[in-house]
């Protein structure tokens, strides 16, 4: 690369910052966890994972980390994913495909609305409030 | 394109020497072989600091922290973790506990640390300038070149309260200001990377893990004081750090961040590397400058200070690697941000190389004001092999020992001096009950005697005399007169030596005398070494009541010092015994005793 001007340096930094931020886990308050046990993979969890990464990049969302985990135990509705967003209940979605993944990002992560037709489980800890519902 | 996993492989010297490079190569091969090469980014980073457990491989976004990885583990890491998303439990740091505990933030070693200097170490690829730029790299330089005047920069450093990390703790802004105000058309900027304290490797790791931070800081200094030329003086024993610096300088030149007309600002600055031959005294700034000039590395009296009259008689700012690495952050985030970290007299953080009889040896960065107890017990995990803590040595050969009583002292420049040691460059060597304090003092003295340049008498002759007396004490010939002489010579060296090397050389002796007088007296009066280290003072004998006459010890003794018939009590001939201790290891009945 030729010598840069101030403007070029700033542009390069912005561009690279986005790329590197994905590696950084600090400041990521939301998580999408994809069940990638044998059952999940067989049911197509891999394209779902790719779809999530693609949509998050497309929407420039950088506070969400995408991680994988083993079988969540809901093998009958694979692929399953868990979404953890602050201020919202932790939700497990089932029968997720690439299109649903997009919907989850748009509706749940951005819109803060649950995608009810794919919801399969809500861990009890979120339902029973610590302060007794006050 | 998005990567779904990032594999960070430690590329520090410690891990490289445990075949981290092979791990890196194997991971690349495996990702190719298993068809995920374009979904995974594999990065070789700088030191993670957790050297005890190296080589280290971290996989993101799961943040799995794999330790003691071997090249042959690459296949499993790729097939299990990357492809199937299952962590390889046997390689995780904390295998016993649940999966969560393998996360970096859950490892106690990292909990109390605060990383400014090591901000990029273990995260970016030090051989890729783009990654440094992405982490706010060269942003401070932009600010310094286009938005700030030299006075602004000095004012910012003053607000920050940054003090030199090389050992003496001189306020950085004052140094810069002296050079800035000195009227001269030629000025220089120098980075002191001649790290030489036994057991210290903070600077090496910083240069290996984040070389651009030093280049950026030196350029900022150049602009501030009006210098166009910088030198990095680094010892030739640091090949990896030199290699990464060379790559970094090449990339910075290509990007126009070094060289003429930087970023179109009209400011020119370039840096040259000068290799040192590894003389300890060359870490002293005047000696270092003489060495750069091509002369023998010997100190000259100050004043004049280098900031006014340094390299080739020109005003020269010389700072240590760690000091430089702090500067871009201060300029970017502001002096007020930095000012809030640390104690009243010392701001910011300090990097320590934690070594010796400690469970988790490694590189740690903590805010000033952290106590030694926190560093040794919380971060370091306590003393290895459940032995008892004896003392911790800070400040290298110029420092002193700190005992249990002072472990709760919050560390800063002033407090360490008050308890009889010093900050130094950041070596921290932990000793346990098996270490003989006189022997430790002798070790450091031998080091400084070897490294003394010989120019001034107090250091040359005083150091050698101290060494001779310590030798005498450890072989059991010491007298009370000798003990007093140690202190007299020590005090004289402190006052009369030309440079810090001689002035501080007696510190290990004086501070051990202060804290462990009993142990010295045991050597001198009782002619015994409580820890059993000083061979001449140790006596092996056989307890007649326990010996059953099995002859095992006699057969093992390499010098045939043990005599005795079968089923009869054996005897060790003290005049022949070389005190190797084999008999004690061999005896199954505990009959061999040490006095």
PDB file of N, CA, C and O in Angstrom, chain B residues 8-51:
ATOM      1  N   UNK B   8      -6.695 -17.888  18.550  1.00  0.00           N
ATOM      2  CA  UNK B   8      -5.529 -17.069  18.881  1.00  0.00           C
ATOM      3  C   UNK B   8      -4.452 -17.980  19.485  1.00  0.00           C
ATOM      4  O   UNK B   8      -4.681 -18.627  20.502  1.00  0.00           O
ATOM      5  N   UNK B   9      -3.325 -18.009  18.832  1.00  0.00           N
ATOM      6  CA  UNK B   9      -2.224 -18.845  19.320  1.00  0.00           C
ATOM      7  C   UNK B   9      -1.148 -17.918  19.872  1.00  0.00           C
ATOM      8  O   UNK B   9      -0.786 -16.935  19.245  1.00  0.00           O
ATOM      9  N   UNK B  10      -0.654 -18.228  21.061  1.00  0.00           N
ATOM     10  CA  UNK B  10       0.358 -17.362  21.659  1.00  0.00           C
ATOM     11  C   UNK B  10       1.658 -17.437  20.868  1.00  0.00           C
ATOM     12  O   UNK B  10       2.136 -18.516  20.549  1.00  0.00           O
ATOM     13  N   UNK B  11       2.198 -16.288  20.548  1.00  0.00           N
ATOM     14  CA  UNK B  11       3.456 -16.240  19.815  1.00  0.00           C
ATOM     15  C   UNK B  11       4.566 -15.571  20.605  1.00  0.00           C
ATOM     16  O   UNK B  11       5.488 -15.015  20.039  1.00  0.00           O
ATOM     17  N   UNK B  12       4.442 -15.565  21.922  1.00  0.00           N
ATOM     18  CA  UNK B  12       5.518 -15.012  22.751  1.00  0.00           C
ATOM     19  C   UNK B  12       6.697 -15.980  22.783  1.00  0.00           C
ATOM     20  O   UNK B  12       6.565 -17.137  22.399  1.00  0.00           O
ATOM     21  N   UNK B  13       7.827 -15.508  23.264  1.00  0.00           N
ATOM     22  CA  UNK B  13       9.021 -16.355  23.261  1.00  0.00           C
ATOM     23  C   UNK B  13       8.823 -17.618  24.091  1.00  0.00           C
ATOM     24  O   UNK B  13       9.224 -18.700  23.697  1.00  0.00           O
ATOM     25  N   UNK B  14       8.173 -17.460  25.239  1.00  0.00           N
ATOM     26  CA  UNK B  14       8.012 -18.613  26.127  1.00  0.00           C
ATOM     27  C   UNK B  14       7.208 -19.711  25.447  1.00  0.00           C
ATOM     28  O   UNK B  14       7.568 -20.884  25.480  1.00  0.00           O
ATOM     29  N   UNK B  15       6.095 -19.334  24.807  1.00  0.00           N
ATOM     30  CA  UNK B  15       5.258 -20.344  24.158  1.00  0.00           C
ATOM     31  C   UNK B  15       5.895 -20.846  22.862  1.00  0.00           C
ATOM     32  O   UNK B  15       5.778 -22.015  22.515  1.00  0.00           O
ATOM     33  N   UNK B  16       6.586 -19.951  22.138  1.00  0.00           N
ATOM     34  CA  UNK B  16       7.265 -20.376  20.905  1.00  0.00           C
ATOM     35  C   UNK B  16       8.260 -21.474  21.217  1.00  0.00           C
ATOM     36  O   UNK B  16       8.434 -22.412  20.462  1.00  0.00           O
ATOM     37  N   UNK B  17       8.913 -21.323  22.380  1.00  0.00           N
ATOM     38  CA  UNK B  17       9.922 -22.317  22.721  1.00  0.00           C
ATOM     39  C   UNK B  17       9.272 -23.630  23.123  1.00  0.00           C
ATOM     40  O   UNK B  17       9.907 -24.659  23.177  1.00  0.00           O
ATOM     41  N   UNK B  18       7.987 -23.626  23.407  1.00  0.00           N
ATOM     42  CA  UNK B  18       7.276 -24.886  23.632  1.00  0.00           C
ATOM     43  C   UNK B  18       6.458 -25.240  22.387  1.00  0.00           C
ATOM     44  O   UNK B  18       5.349 -25.724  22.482  1.00  0.00           O
ATOM     45  N   UNK B  19       7.002 -24.942  21.254  1.00  0.00           N
ATOM     46  CA  UNK B  19       6.462 -25.355  19.950  1.00  0.00           C
ATOM     47  C   UNK B  19       5.116 -24.721  19.580  1.00  0.00           C
ATOM     48  O   UNK B  19       4.288 -25.331  18.921  1.00  0.00           O
ATOM     49  N   UNK B  20       4.883 -23.485  20.007  1.00  0.00           N
ATOM     50  CA  UNK B  20       3.635 -22.825  19.642  1.00  0.00           C
ATOM     51  C   UNK B  20       3.553 -22.617  18.134  1.00  0.00           C
ATOM     52  O   UNK B  20       2.468 -22.648  17.549  1.00  0.00           O
ATOM     53  N   UNK B  21       4.697 -22.417  17.503  1.00  0.00           N
ATOM     54  CA  UNK B  21       4.677 -22.190  16.063  1.00  0.00           C
ATOM     55  C   UNK B  21       4.175 -23.429  15.331  1.00  0.00           C
ATOM     56  O   UNK B  21       3.419 -23.345  14.378  1.00  0.00           O
ATOM     57  N   UNK B  22       4.587 -24.600  15.827  1.00  0.00           N
ATOM     58  CA  UNK B  22       4.130 -25.851  15.223  1.00  0.00           C
ATOM     59  C   UNK B  22       2.617 -25.999  15.405  1.00  0.00           C
ATOM     60  O   UNK B  22       1.914 -26.453  14.510  1.00  0.00           O
ATOM     61  N   UNK B  23       2.121 -25.573  16.566  1.00  0.00           N
ATOM     62  CA  UNK B  23       0.679 -25.635  16.822  1.00  0.00           C
ATOM     63  C   UNK B  23      -0.046 -24.763  15.799  1.00  0.00           C
ATOM     64  O   UNK B  23      -1.043 -25.167  15.198  1.00  0.00           O
ATOM     65  N   UNK B  24       0.502 -23.566  15.599  1.00  0.00           N
ATOM     66  CA  UNK B  24      -0.079 -22.618  14.651  1.00  0.00           C
ATOM     67  C   UNK B  24      -0.131 -23.230  13.248  1.00  0.00           C
ATOM     68  O   UNK B  24      -1.172 -23.228  12.588  1.00  0.00           O
ATOM     69  N   UNK B  25       1.006 -23.801  12.818  1.00  0.00           N
ATOM     70  CA  UNK B  25       1.062 -24.409  11.482  1.00  0.00           C
ATOM     71  C   UNK B  25       0.070 -25.571  11.384  1.00  0.00           C
ATOM     72  O   UNK B  25      -0.657 -25.702  10.405  1.00  0.00           O
ATOM     73  N   UNK B  26       0.039 -26.414  12.427  1.00  0.00           N
ATOM     74  CA  UNK B  26      -0.857 -27.566  12.398  1.00  0.00           C
ATOM     75  C   UNK B  26      -2.324 -27.147  12.350  1.00  0.00           C
ATOM     76  O   UNK B  26      -3.130 -27.783  11.670  1.00  0.00           O
ATOM     77  N   UNK B  27      -2.656 -26.081  13.082  1.00  0.00           N
ATOM     78  CA  UNK B  27      -4.047 -25.618  13.078  1.00  0.00           C
ATOM     79  C   UNK B  27      -4.440 -25.181  11.670  1.00  0.00           C
ATOM     80  O   UNK B  27      -5.537 -25.475  11.198  1.00  0.00           O
ATOM     81  N   UNK B  28      -3.523 -24.487  10.993  1.00  0.00           N
ATOM     82  CA  UNK B  28      -3.816 -24.048   9.628  1.00  0.00           C
ATOM     83  C   UNK B  28      -4.042 -25.260   8.733  1.00  0.00           C
ATOM     84  O   UNK B  28      -5.027 -25.341   7.989  1.00  0.00           O
ATOM     85  N   UNK B  29      -3.145 -26.240   8.863  1.00  0.00           N
ATOM     86  CA  UNK B  29      -3.263 -27.459   8.050  1.00  0.00           C
ATOM     87  C   UNK B  29      -4.582 -28.174   8.330  1.00  0.00           C
ATOM     88  O   UNK B  29      -5.286 -28.588   7.417  1.00  0.00           O
ATOM     89  N   UNK B  30      -4.898 -28.311   9.627  1.00  0.00           N
ATOM     90  CA  UNK B  30      -6.110 -29.029  10.008  1.00  0.00           C
ATOM     91  C   UNK B  30      -7.363 -28.333   9.503  1.00  0.00           C
ATOM     92  O   UNK B  30      -8.301 -28.971   9.058  1.00  0.00           O
ATOM     93  N   UNK B  31      -7.382 -27.015   9.597  1.00  0.00           N
ATOM     94  CA  UNK B  31      -8.556 -26.285   9.128  1.00  0.00           C
ATOM     95  C   UNK B  31      -8.734 -26.490   7.630  1.00  0.00           C
ATOM     96  O   UNK B  31      -9.846 -26.621   7.142  1.00  0.00           O
ATOM     97  N   UNK B  32      -7.621 -26.559   6.929  1.00  0.00           N
ATOM     98  CA  UNK B  32      -7.688 -26.829   5.484  1.00  0.00           C
ATOM     99  C   UNK B  32      -8.204 -28.238   5.258  1.00  0.00           C
ATOM    100  O   UNK B  32      -9.149 -28.469   4.505  1.00  0.00           O
ATOM    101  N   UNK B  33      -7.590 -29.187   5.967  1.00  0.00           N
ATOM    102  CA  UNK B  33      -7.925 -30.590   5.765  1.00  0.00           C
ATOM    103  C   UNK B  33      -9.385 -30.866   6.107  1.00  0.00           C
ATOM    104  O   UNK B  33     -10.046 -31.666   5.461  1.00  0.00           O
ATOM    105  N   UNK B  34      -9.890 -30.180   7.118  1.00  0.00           N
ATOM    106  CA  UNK B  34     -11.261 -30.459   7.547  1.00  0.00           C
ATOM    107  C   UNK B  34     -12.268 -29.494   6.918  1.00  0.00           C
ATOM    108  O   UNK B  34     -13.417 -29.417   7.330  1.00  0.00           O
ATOM    109  N   UNK B  35     -11.792 -28.720   5.950  1.00  0.00           N
ATOM    110  CA  UNK B  35     -12.688 -27.919   5.127  1.00  0.00           C
ATOM    111  C   UNK B  35     -13.290 -26.697   5.789  1.00  0.00           C
ATOM    112  O   UNK B  35     -14.362 -26.234   5.414  1.00  0.00           O
ATOM    113  N   UNK B  36     -12.627 -26.149   6.810  1.00  0.00           N
ATOM    114  CA  UNK B  36     -13.188 -24.959   7.443  1.00  0.00           C
ATOM    115  C   UNK B  36     -12.218 -23.773   7.347  1.00  0.00           C
ATOM    116  O   UNK B  36     -12.371 -22.788   8.055  1.00  0.00           O
ATOM    117  N   UNK B  37     -11.225 -23.908   6.460  1.00  0.00           N
ATOM    118  CA  UNK B  37     -10.173 -22.889   6.403  1.00  0.00           C
ATOM    119  C   UNK B  37     -10.718 -21.475   6.211  1.00  0.00           C
ATOM    120  O   UNK B  37     -10.200 -20.528   6.783  1.00  0.00           O
ATOM    121  N   UNK B  38     -11.810 -21.336   5.441  1.00  0.00           N
ATOM    122  CA  UNK B  38     -12.278 -19.969   5.218  1.00  0.00           C
ATOM    123  C   UNK B  38     -13.344 -19.539   6.220  1.00  0.00           C
ATOM    124  O   UNK B  38     -13.917 -18.472   6.110  1.00  0.00           O
ATOM    125  N   UNK B  39     -13.603 -20.375   7.219  1.00  0.00           N
ATOM    126  CA  UNK B  39     -14.567 -19.967   8.245  1.00  0.00           C
ATOM    127  C   UNK B  39     -13.862 -19.608   9.547  1.00  0.00           C
ATOM    128  O   UNK B  39     -14.462 -19.126  10.489  1.00  0.00           O
ATOM    129  N   UNK B  40     -12.571 -19.897   9.596  1.00  0.00           N
ATOM    130  CA  UNK B  40     -11.833 -19.707  10.833  1.00  0.00           C
ATOM    131  C   UNK B  40     -10.627 -18.825  10.575  1.00  0.00           C
ATOM    132  O   UNK B  40      -9.929 -19.008   9.590  1.00  0.00           O
ATOM    133  N   UNK B  41     -10.440 -17.865  11.445  1.00  0.00           N
ATOM    134  CA  UNK B  41      -9.248 -17.044  11.317  1.00  0.00           C
ATOM    135  C   UNK B  41      -8.264 -17.468  12.407  1.00  0.00           C
ATOM    136  O   UNK B  41      -8.605 -17.501  13.588  1.00  0.00           O
ATOM    137  N   UNK B  42      -7.059 -17.784  11.990  1.00  0.00           N
ATOM    138  CA  UNK B  42      -6.052 -18.208  12.962  1.00  0.00           C
ATOM    139  C   UNK B  42      -5.013 -17.099  13.081  1.00  0.00           C
ATOM    140  O   UNK B  42      -4.458 -16.662  12.085  1.00  0.00           O
ATOM    141  N   UNK B  43      -4.820 -16.619  14.293  1.00  0.00           N
ATOM    142  CA  UNK B  43      -3.948 -15.472  14.499  1.00  0.00           C
ATOM    143  C   UNK B  43      -2.856 -15.833  15.496  1.00  0.00           C
ATOM    144  O   UNK B  43      -3.124 -16.439  16.528  1.00  0.00           O
ATOM    145  N   UNK B  44      -1.658 -15.436  15.164  1.00  0.00           N
ATOM    146  CA  UNK B  44      -0.589 -15.615  16.141  1.00  0.00           C
ATOM    147  C   UNK B  44      -0.423 -14.284  16.881  1.00  0.00           C
ATOM    148  O   UNK B  44      -0.145 -13.266  16.276  1.00  0.00           O
ATOM    149  N   UNK B  45      -0.643 -14.311  18.180  1.00  0.00           N
ATOM    150  CA  UNK B  45      -0.640 -13.058  18.928  1.00  0.00           C
ATOM    151  C   UNK B  45       0.595 -12.958  19.817  1.00  0.00           C
ATOM    152  O   UNK B  45       1.441 -13.822  19.809  1.00  0.00           O
ATOM    153  N   UNK B  46       0.622 -11.885  20.603  1.00  0.00           N
ATOM    154  CA  UNK B  46       1.698 -11.726  21.584  1.00  0.00           C
ATOM    155  C   UNK B  46       1.384 -12.510  22.847  1.00  0.00           C
ATOM    156  O   UNK B  46       0.388 -13.230  22.930  1.00  0.00           O
ATOM    157  N   UNK B  47       2.216 -12.319  23.843  1.00  0.00           N
ATOM    158  CA  UNK B  47       2.144 -13.102  25.069  1.00  0.00           C
ATOM    159  C   UNK B  47       0.829 -12.888  25.825  1.00  0.00           C
ATOM    160  O   UNK B  47       0.394 -11.772  26.023  1.00  0.00           O
ATOM    161  N   UNK B  48       0.205 -13.986  26.239  1.00  0.00           N
ATOM    162  CA  UNK B  48      -1.007 -13.899  27.053  1.00  0.00           C
ATOM    163  C   UNK B  48      -0.670 -13.611  28.513  1.00  0.00           C
ATOM    164  O   UNK B  48      -1.535 -13.306  29.302  1.00  0.00           O
ATOM    165  N   UNK B  49       0.577 -13.822  28.865  1.00  0.00           N
ATOM    166  CA  UNK B  49       1.008 -13.560  30.234  1.00  0.00           C
ATOM    167  C   UNK B  49       0.943 -14.766  31.149  1.00  0.00           C
ATOM    168  O   UNK B  49       1.598 -14.805  32.167  1.00  0.00           O
ATOM    169  N   UNK B  50       0.175 -15.748  30.749  1.00  0.00           N
ATOM    170  CA  UNK B  50      -0.026 -16.896  31.628  1.00  0.00           C
ATOM    171  C   UNK B  50       0.978 -17.990  31.265  1.00  0.00           C
ATOM    172  O   UNK B  50       0.619 -19.109  30.937  1.00  0.00           O
ATOM    173  N   UNK B  51       2.255 -17.614  31.339  1.00  0.00           N
ATOM    174  CA  UNK B  51       3.316 -18.443  30.769  1.00  0.00           C
ATOM    175  C   UNK B  51       3.439 -19.805  31.445  1.00  0.00           C
ATOM    176  O   UNK B  51       3.868 -20.771  30.850  1.00  0.00           O
TER     177      UNK B  51
END
